[in-house]
Amino acid sequence: MTQPYLLLTPGPLTTSDTVRAAMDRDVSTWDADYNQITQQLRADLVTLAQADCHDYAAVLLQGSGSYAVEATIQTALPRTGAKLMIAVNGAYGRRMAEIADYLAVPHVVVEIDETKPFALPLIEATLTRHPDVTHFAIVHCETTTGVLNPIEAIIPALHARGLITIVDAMSSFAGVPIPTAALGIDYLISSANKCLQGVPGFGFVIARRAVIAQTAGNARSLALDLYDQLATMEAHAGKWRFTSPTHVVLAAAQAMKELQAEGDVRARNQRYAANQHRLAAGMQALGFELIVAPAAQSPIITSFKYPTPDFDFAAFYAFTKAHRFVIYPGKVARIPSFRIGNIGAVQLADIERLLTVVAEAQAALAPAAG
Ligand SMILES: *Cc1c(COP(=O)(O)O)cnc(C)c1O
């Protein structure tokens, strides 16, 4: 079916016709065929994370990505004798701190400017001041701005210090290669509706088996007990605890096949990067400045400054939407901005068409002369 517009947003995003068609079937959560689809998906997710099923397990959890983040934090942190350090350079890092507040999980925040990536020295210096920290959490791609935090430089050092490491790779997993085992990541979190290119409805966590095995009884809520969710999936060969989002899982299984057919994460990463490079160059040529320096820019989403203080984003948005492109408002605290996503079933030709539409919008929305 033809879609009314293309979503240039960081998820839910534009999915393929075949991913949407895969949902056109009712299945029973008690059926072995369906549970086998869950098991295959779990195994494929571990492989995608560059980890081994003996050492890591994929836990799928109903809800949006934030549910998986909240489940991870409350399951990973023991109720006593533990402290979480959270690296914050955007809204999603801040959300983890808010989750820790709600759960009354002891935590310290290390915060930097939203437009910059983290570097290891600041994190190590903060740890030295807080020697009681046991767990560390960071966002990989801060979708707030599009900044990519260099987890490959940060996580191995913290893992070597004996910290349990949590990475919110919601918007980067399956779009940026992540060597989970080699880096020493204990919990890697993402969801169905981002670079996997499925539809919204569940999140997932790739957890180190030896670490999550120690977390029985930690969770502060029943429905978000990641330990129990995993125990049920393992004991009953892929059966979900509580009602499973069956149609969403069918879509995710199809999305996984399409990712493999595309040539895996490396090929998808190249497509996204080509989209991002063309978008950034084309928008700059039209007078839109970037917020994130190219060295820290992810291939996932790009933030642009308003070109003038009186830029009418609502009119700009309405124009691009009428021309079949839905873009995204900005989220940077102190810089008026908007964002354009580079992910989903989006090709270079789509970006070229968007740039033409943006040029038309500028001409149509320019204040009349005189
Ligand atoms: C999308 C996203 C989340 C989760 O958001 P939901 O709206 O709960 O799906 C968390 N972290 C990052 C970095 C994200 O991009």
Tab-separated table of C-alpha atoms and ligand atoms in Angstrom:
chain	number	residue	atom	x	y	z
A	1	MET	CA	0.000	0.000	0.000
A	2	THR	CA	1.293	3.477	-0.799
A	3	GLN	CA	2.114	5.458	2.300
A	4	PRO	CA	0.922	9.069	2.543
A	5	TYR	CA	4.405	10.198	3.506
A	6	LEU	CA	7.905	9.078	4.396
A	7	LEU	CA	8.893	9.317	8.055
A	8	LEU	CA	12.286	10.982	8.381
A	9	THR	CA	12.090	10.477	12.138
A	10	PRO	CA	14.159	8.358	14.510
A	11	GLY	CA	11.467	5.773	15.167
A	12	PRO	CA	8.757	4.857	14.601
A	13	LEU	CA	10.242	5.163	11.150
A	14	THR	CA	9.471	4.211	7.594
A	15	THR	CA	9.144	0.437	7.313
A	16	SER	CA	9.016	-1.673	4.164
A	17	ASP	CA	5.730	-2.865	2.672
A	18	THR	CA	6.795	-6.440	3.416
A	19	VAL	CA	7.425	-5.698	7.123
A	20	ARG	CA	3.937	-4.208	7.420
A	21	ALA	CA	2.418	-7.108	5.466
A	22	ALA	CA	3.994	-9.635	7.859
A	23	MET	CA	1.564	-8.405	10.557
A	24	ASP	CA	-1.487	-9.466	8.574
A	25	ARG	CA	-1.954	-12.713	10.529
A	26	ASP	CA	-3.193	-13.688	13.998
A	27	VAL	CA	-1.046	-16.099	16.006
A	28	SER	CA	-1.381	-17.698	19.409
A	29	THR	CA	1.162	-16.917	22.105
A	30	TRP	CA	0.793	-20.552	23.234
A	31	ASP	CA	1.712	-21.991	19.859
A	32	ALA	CA	5.121	-23.602	19.388
A	33	ASP	CA	5.457	-22.112	15.869
A	34	TYR	CA	5.111	-18.635	17.293
A	35	ASN	CA	7.485	-19.265	20.184
A	36	GLN	CA	10.020	-20.594	17.688
A	37	ILE	CA	9.854	-17.231	15.869
A	38	THR	CA	10.677	-15.532	19.178
A	39	GLN	CA	13.595	-17.908	19.761
A	40	GLN	CA	15.031	-17.334	16.290
A	41	LEU	CA	14.710	-13.579	16.713
A	42	ARG	CA	16.453	-13.747	20.116
A	43	ALA	CA	19.332	-15.746	18.629
A	44	ASP	CA	19.634	-13.384	15.648
A	45	LEU	CA	19.722	-10.343	17.956
A	46	VAL	CA	22.637	-11.810	19.920
A	47	THR	CA	24.492	-12.470	16.655
A	48	LEU	CA	23.763	-8.905	15.505
A	49	ALA	CA	25.290	-7.686	18.773
A	50	GLN	CA	28.496	-9.593	17.876
A	51	ALA	CA	28.081	-11.846	20.890
A	52	ASP	CA	27.736	-15.575	21.500
A	53	CYS	CA	24.513	-17.205	22.737
A	54	HIS	CA	26.493	-19.081	25.386
A	55	ASP	CA	27.598	-15.827	26.998
A	56	TYR	CA	24.729	-13.481	26.143
A	57	ALA	CA	20.944	-13.772	26.042
A	58	ALA	CA	18.386	-11.543	24.331
A	59	VAL	CA	15.392	-10.640	26.518
A	60	LEU	CA	12.388	-9.158	24.724
A	61	LEU	CA	10.073	-6.912	26.726
A	62	GLN	CA	6.632	-5.486	25.898
A	63	GLY	CA	6.423	-1.698	25.663
A	64	SER	CA	8.473	1.077	24.082
A	65	GLY	CA	12.231	1.455	24.440
A	66	SER	CA	11.992	3.349	27.727
A	67	TYR	CA	10.334	0.298	29.330
A	68	ALA	CA	13.418	-1.748	28.463
A	69	VAL	CA	15.707	0.954	29.899
A	70	GLU	CA	13.672	1.131	33.107
A	71	ALA	CA	13.583	-2.672	33.366
A	72	THR	CA	17.351	-2.879	32.901
A	73	ILE	CA	18.144	-0.265	35.547
A	74	GLN	CA	15.876	-1.748	38.180
A	75	THR	CA	16.954	-5.320	37.478
A	76	ALA	CA	20.684	-4.638	37.180
A	77	LEU	CA	21.049	-2.618	40.391
A	78	PRO	CA	20.818	-4.561	43.662
A	79	ARG	CA	18.556	-2.920	46.250
A	80	THR	CA	21.490	-2.223	48.540
A	81	GLY	CA	25.198	-1.648	48.126
A	82	ALA	CA	25.048	-0.408	44.536
A	83	LYS	CA	25.339	2.966	42.843
A	84	LEU	CA	24.783	3.915	39.193
A	85	MET	CA	26.775	6.551	37.336
A	86	ILE	CA	24.878	8.018	34.381
A	87	ALA	CA	26.550	9.938	31.558
A	88	VAL	CA	24.195	12.673	30.357
A	89	ASN	CA	24.548	14.696	27.151
A	90	GLY	CA	20.952	14.817	26.024
A	91	ALA	CA	17.342	13.960	26.782
A	92	TYR	CA	17.808	10.184	26.813
A	93	GLY	CA	20.665	10.293	29.312
A	94	ARG	CA	18.480	12.595	31.416
A	95	ARG	CA	15.624	10.103	31.144
A	96	MET	CA	17.846	7.416	32.705
A	97	ALA	CA	18.510	9.770	35.635
A	98	GLU	CA	14.759	10.354	35.934
A	99	ILE	CA	14.174	6.589	35.963
A	100	ALA	CA	16.772	6.214	38.733
A	101	ASP	CA	14.951	8.975	40.675
A	102	TYR	CA	11.591	7.213	40.354
A	103	LEU	CA	13.076	3.886	41.410
A	104	ALA	CA	15.100	5.458	44.243
A	105	VAL	CA	18.238	3.878	42.756
A	106	PRO	CA	21.293	5.695	44.182
A	107	HIS	CA	23.037	7.450	41.322
A	108	VAL	CA	25.436	10.187	40.272
A	109	VAL	CA	25.189	12.096	37.024
A	110	VAL	CA	28.120	13.268	34.937
A	111	GLU	CA	26.811	15.842	32.486
A	112	ILE	CA	28.319	17.694	29.525
A	113	ASP	CA	27.096	19.990	26.754
A	114	GLU	CA	24.460	18.335	24.557
A	115	THR	CA	26.273	19.098	21.327
A	116	LYS	CA	29.492	17.254	22.338
A	117	PRO	CA	30.414	13.566	22.760
A	118	PHE	CA	31.803	12.147	26.013
A	119	ALA	CA	35.503	11.342	26.428
A	120	LEU	CA	36.974	8.814	28.865
A	121	PRO	CA	39.089	11.166	31.067
A	122	LEU	CA	36.091	13.077	32.461
A	123	ILE	CA	34.288	9.833	33.254
A	124	GLU	CA	37.355	8.383	34.980
A	125	ALA	CA	37.865	11.591	36.976
A	126	THR	CA	34.226	11.486	38.127
A	127	LEU	CA	34.600	7.841	39.117
A	128	THR	CA	37.626	8.702	41.223
A	129	ARG	CA	35.441	11.130	43.184
A	130	HIS	CA	32.729	8.455	43.578
A	131	PRO	CA	34.539	5.200	44.409
A	132	ASP	CA	31.253	3.574	45.507
A	133	VAL	CA	29.926	3.498	41.919
A	134	THR	CA	29.216	-0.091	40.804
A	135	HIS	CA	27.285	0.390	37.555
A	136	PHE	CA	27.698	2.750	34.596
A	137	ALA	CA	25.114	3.773	31.985
A	138	ILE	CA	25.555	5.772	28.780
A	139	VAL	CA	23.560	6.455	25.627
A	140	HIS	CA	25.358	5.417	22.429
A	141	CYS	CA	23.624	7.638	19.869
A	142	GLU	CA	22.009	10.580	21.685
A	143	THR	CA	18.959	10.950	19.491
A	144	THR	CA	18.437	14.411	21.005
A	145	THR	CA	21.161	15.805	18.743
A	146	GLY	CA	22.573	12.908	16.718
A	147	VAL	CA	25.834	12.850	18.724
A	148	LEU	CA	27.500	9.420	18.766
A	149	ASN	CA	29.258	8.774	22.091
A	150	PRO	CA	32.523	6.802	21.625
A	151	ILE	CA	31.579	3.707	23.644
A	152	GLU	CA	34.511	1.834	22.073
A	153	ALA	CA	36.872	4.140	24.006
A	154	ILE	CA	34.823	4.287	27.227
A	155	ILE	CA	33.271	0.890	27.969
A	156	PRO	CA	36.418	-1.323	27.881
A	157	ALA	CA	38.115	0.879	30.499
A	158	LEU	CA	35.106	0.749	32.841
A	159	HIS	CA	34.644	-2.978	32.303
A	160	ALA	CA	38.322	-3.443	33.232
A	161	ARG	CA	37.639	-1.574	36.494
A	162	GLY	CA	34.958	-4.136	37.311
A	163	LEU	CA	31.922	-1.915	36.715
A	164	ILE	CA	28.719	-3.359	35.275
A	165	THR	CA	28.082	-1.481	32.011
A	166	ILE	CA	24.730	-0.512	30.498
A	167	VAL	CA	24.493	0.971	26.986
A	168	ASP	CA	21.305	2.546	25.654
A	169	ALA	CA	21.872	1.722	21.988
A	170	MET	CA	18.211	2.305	21.195
A	171	SER	CA	18.730	4.363	18.054
A	172	SER	CA	22.086	2.892	16.938
A	173	PHE	CA	21.765	-0.900	17.294
A	174	ALA	CA	21.449	-2.529	13.846
A	175	GLY	CA	22.513	0.750	12.224
A	176	VAL	CA	25.996	1.042	13.731
A	177	PRO	CA	28.106	-2.099	14.325
A	178	ILE	CA	28.516	-2.717	18.090
A	179	PRO	CA	30.969	-5.426	19.225
A	180	THR	CA	29.105	-6.035	22.503
A	181	ALA	CA	31.277	-8.861	23.839
A	182	ALA	CA	34.611	-7.367	22.768
A	183	LEU	CA	33.807	-4.003	24.395
A	184	GLY	CA	32.686	-5.561	27.665
A	185	ILE	CA	29.065	-4.387	27.563
A	186	ASP	CA	26.885	-6.166	30.137
A	187	TYR	CA	23.487	-4.823	29.039
A	188	LEU	CA	22.839	-3.509	25.510
A	189	ILE	CA	19.367	-2.010	25.048
A	190	SER	CA	17.384	-1.305	21.871
A	191	SER	CA	13.867	-1.623	20.462
A	192	ALA	CA	11.990	-3.011	17.483
A	193	ASN	CA	11.101	0.293	15.850
A	194	LYS	CA	14.500	1.886	15.303
A	195	CYS	CA	17.342	0.608	13.068
A	196	LEU	CA	15.958	-2.928	13.050
A	197	GLN	CA	13.202	-1.261	10.965
A	198	GLY	CA	10.302	-3.020	12.673
A	199	VAL	CA	7.190	-1.436	14.163
A	200	PRO	CA	6.777	-0.201	17.771
A	201	GLY	CA	5.685	-2.567	20.529
A	202	PHE	CA	8.666	-4.096	22.291
A	203	GLY	CA	12.198	-3.375	23.432
A	204	PHE	CA	15.016	-5.839	23.961
A	205	VAL	CA	18.144	-6.212	26.030
A	206	ILE	CA	21.224	-8.240	25.107
A	207	ALA	CA	22.448	-9.246	28.567
A	208	ARG	CA	25.584	-11.011	29.706
A	209	ARG	CA	24.298	-14.293	31.143
A	210	ALA	CA	26.754	-14.429	34.043
A	211	VAL	CA	25.710	-10.906	35.124
A	212	ILE	CA	21.910	-11.098	34.760
A	213	ALA	CA	22.021	-14.479	36.542
A	214	GLN	CA	22.957	-12.557	39.705
A	215	THR	CA	19.947	-10.218	39.614
A	216	ALA	CA	17.053	-12.339	40.986
A	217	GLY	CA	14.930	-10.255	43.346
A	218	ASN	CA	16.465	-6.892	42.386
A	219	ALA	CA	13.507	-5.570	40.376
A	220	ARG	CA	11.301	-2.951	42.017
A	221	SER	CA	8.307	-3.919	39.857
A	222	LEU	CA	6.847	-7.178	38.584
A	223	ALA	CA	6.087	-6.324	34.953
A	224	LEU	CA	9.549	-4.829	34.376
A	225	ASP	CA	11.536	-7.610	36.036
A	226	LEU	CA	14.044	-8.406	33.293
A	227	TYR	CA	15.433	-11.387	35.223
A	228	ASP	CA	12.013	-13.025	35.445
A	229	GLN	CA	11.196	-12.168	31.824
A	230	LEU	CA	14.378	-13.961	30.712
A	231	ALA	CA	13.789	-16.899	33.045
A	232	THR	CA	10.318	-17.440	31.535
A	233	MET	CA	11.552	-17.183	27.929
A	234	GLU	CA	14.315	-19.678	28.618
A	235	ALA	CA	12.231	-22.131	30.643
A	236	HIS	CA	9.378	-22.183	28.110
A	237	ALA	CA	11.310	-22.064	24.806
A	238	GLY	CA	10.462	-18.532	23.764
A	239	LYS	CA	7.157	-18.036	25.532
A	240	TRP	CA	6.655	-14.483	26.751
A	241	ARG	CA	5.641	-13.747	30.335
A	242	PHE	CA	2.242	-11.999	29.973
A	243	THR	CA	0.621	-11.178	26.606
A	244	SER	CA	3.124	-10.866	23.797
A	245	PRO	CA	2.793	-8.242	21.003
A	246	THR	CA	2.332	-11.017	18.432
A	247	HIS	CA	1.892	-8.902	15.297
A	248	VAL	CA	4.836	-6.716	16.239
A	249	VAL	CA	7.025	-9.791	16.689
A	250	LEU	CA	6.027	-11.104	13.236
A	251	ALA	CA	7.022	-7.727	11.787
A	252	ALA	CA	10.338	-7.801	13.675
A	253	ALA	CA	11.132	-11.297	12.414
A	254	GLN	CA	10.526	-10.096	8.835
A	255	ALA	CA	12.597	-6.960	9.506
A	256	MET	CA	15.455	-9.174	10.713
A	257	LYS	CA	15.315	-11.201	7.464
A	258	GLU	CA	15.441	-7.972	5.470
A	259	LEU	CA	18.416	-6.717	7.481
A	260	GLN	CA	20.267	-9.962	6.756
A	261	ALA	CA	19.331	-9.714	3.048
A	262	GLU	CA	20.603	-6.129	2.918
A	263	GLY	CA	24.019	-7.435	3.984
A	264	ASP	CA	23.812	-7.029	7.756
A	265	VAL	CA	24.670	-4.054	9.939
A	266	ARG	CA	27.699	-3.004	7.896
A	267	ALA	CA	25.670	-2.560	4.703
A	268	ARG	CA	22.863	-0.812	6.551
A	269	ASN	CA	25.376	1.477	8.232
A	270	GLN	CA	26.767	2.433	4.817
A	271	ARG	CA	23.310	3.236	3.468
A	272	TYR	CA	22.490	5.385	6.503
A	273	ALA	CA	25.875	7.129	6.329
A	274	ALA	CA	25.381	7.886	2.626
A	275	ASN	CA	21.926	9.334	3.448
A	276	GLN	CA	23.387	11.422	6.281
A	277	HIS	CA	26.307	12.774	4.239
A	278	ARG	CA	24.077	13.783	1.330
A	279	LEU	CA	21.528	15.338	3.692
A	280	ALA	CA	24.124	17.336	5.640
A	281	ALA	CA	25.875	18.584	2.492
A	282	GLY	CA	22.611	19.437	0.734
A	283	MET	CA	21.094	21.248	3.712
A	284	GLN	CA	24.292	23.231	4.305
A	285	ALA	CA	24.237	24.289	0.642
A	286	LEU	CA	20.704	25.579	1.296
A	287	GLY	CA	21.937	27.629	4.262
A	288	PHE	CA	21.156	25.337	7.238
A	289	GLU	CA	23.992	25.024	9.769
A	290	LEU	CA	24.839	21.779	11.547
A	291	ILE	CA	24.761	21.595	15.362
A	292	VAL	CA	27.053	18.586	15.767
A	293	ALA	CA	30.634	18.534	14.445
A	294	PRO	CA	31.067	15.924	11.667
A	295	ALA	CA	33.522	13.880	13.816
A	296	ALA	CA	30.841	13.312	16.477
A	297	GLN	CA	27.900	12.994	14.078
A	298	SER	CA	26.060	9.654	13.920
A	299	PRO	CA	24.570	8.320	10.678
A	300	ILE	CA	21.203	8.144	12.494
A	301	ILE	CA	19.752	11.648	12.772
A	302	THR	CA	20.966	15.175	11.986
A	303	SER	CA	20.163	18.428	13.850
A	304	PHE	CA	19.983	21.755	12.010
A	305	LYS	CA	19.886	25.272	13.465
A	306	TYR	CA	16.993	27.501	12.516
A	307	PRO	CA	18.431	29.585	9.657
A	308	THR	CA	16.986	32.832	11.066
A	309	PRO	CA	15.587	33.798	14.495
A	310	ASP	CA	12.098	34.167	12.990
A	311	PHE	CA	12.198	30.803	11.146
A	312	ASP	CA	8.648	29.437	11.059
A	313	PHE	CA	9.184	25.726	11.776
A	314	ALA	CA	5.443	24.970	11.843
A	315	ALA	CA	5.045	26.312	8.293
A	316	PHE	CA	8.207	24.527	7.139
A	317	TYR	CA	6.974	21.258	8.667
A	318	ALA	CA	3.544	21.636	7.059
A	319	PHE	CA	5.149	22.299	3.662
A	320	THR	CA	7.440	19.250	3.738
A	321	LYS	CA	4.583	17.072	5.033
A	322	ALA	CA	2.314	18.226	2.202
A	323	HIS	CA	5.163	17.120	-0.088
A	324	ARG	CA	5.308	13.717	1.615
A	325	PHE	CA	8.154	14.080	4.100
A	326	VAL	CA	7.592	14.128	7.850
A	327	ILE	CA	10.549	15.659	9.706
A	328	TYR	CA	11.128	16.121	13.433
A	329	PRO	CA	11.188	19.057	15.861
A	330	GLY	CA	14.438	19.876	17.665
A	331	LYS	CA	15.281	18.866	21.218
A	332	VAL	CA	18.474	20.799	21.982
A	333	ALA	CA	17.848	22.879	25.098
A	334	ARG	CA	19.488	26.177	24.159
A	335	ILE	CA	19.570	26.187	20.333
A	336	PRO	CA	16.363	26.507	18.256
A	337	SER	CA	16.674	23.573	15.898
A	338	PHE	CA	14.943	20.780	14.006
A	339	ARG	CA	15.987	17.245	13.132
A	340	ILE	CA	15.862	14.987	10.112
A	341	GLY	CA	16.240	11.223	10.500
A	342	ASN	CA	18.417	9.207	8.127
A	343	ILE	CA	17.158	5.761	9.143
A	344	GLY	CA	14.393	3.379	8.063
A	345	ALA	CA	13.441	2.200	4.597
A	346	VAL	CA	14.891	5.403	3.140
A	347	GLN	CA	17.204	5.585	0.121
A	348	LEU	CA	19.523	8.230	-1.280
A	349	ALA	CA	16.915	9.103	-3.940
A	350	ASP	CA	14.490	9.977	-1.108
A	351	ILE	CA	17.049	12.348	0.400
A	352	GLU	CA	17.559	13.974	-3.010
A	353	ARG	CA	13.788	14.504	-3.332
A	354	LEU	CA	13.655	15.923	0.199
A	355	LEU	CA	16.381	18.459	-0.630
A	356	THR	CA	14.349	19.603	-3.626
A	357	VAL	CA	11.297	19.997	-1.383
A	358	VAL	CA	13.311	21.978	1.189
A	359	ALA	CA	14.484	24.363	-1.560
A	360	GLU	CA	10.853	24.746	-2.690
A	361	ALA	CA	9.792	25.406	0.903
A	362	GLN	CA	12.367	28.171	1.210
A	363	ALA	CA	11.073	29.833	-1.953
A	364	ALA	CA	7.411	29.431	-0.967
A	365	LEU	CA	7.861	30.587	2.652
A	366	ALA	CA	10.244	33.507	2.004
A	367	PRO	CA	8.703	36.809	3.101
A	368	ALA	CA	7.180	38.568	0.102
A	369	ALA	CA	9.363	41.383	-1.209
A	370	GLY	CA	8.315	44.966	-0.420
B	1	LIG	C1	13.939	6.159	21.115
B	1	LIG	C2	14.915	6.179	22.214
B	1	LIG	C3	14.604	5.695	23.513
B	1	LIG	C4	13.260	5.132	23.885
B	1	LIG	O1	12.225	5.942	23.593
B	1	LIG	P1	10.735	5.360	23.569
B	1	LIG	O2	9.939	6.559	23.174
B	1	LIG	O3	10.422	4.870	24.919
B	1	LIG	O4	10.728	4.255	22.557
B	1	LIG	C5	15.606	5.667	24.450
B	1	LIG	N1	16.840	6.097	24.176
B	1	LIG	C6	17.181	6.570	22.953
B	1	LIG	C7	18.586	7.011	22.717
B	1	LIG	C8	16.228	6.635	21.941
B	1	LIG	O5	16.564	7.098	20.736
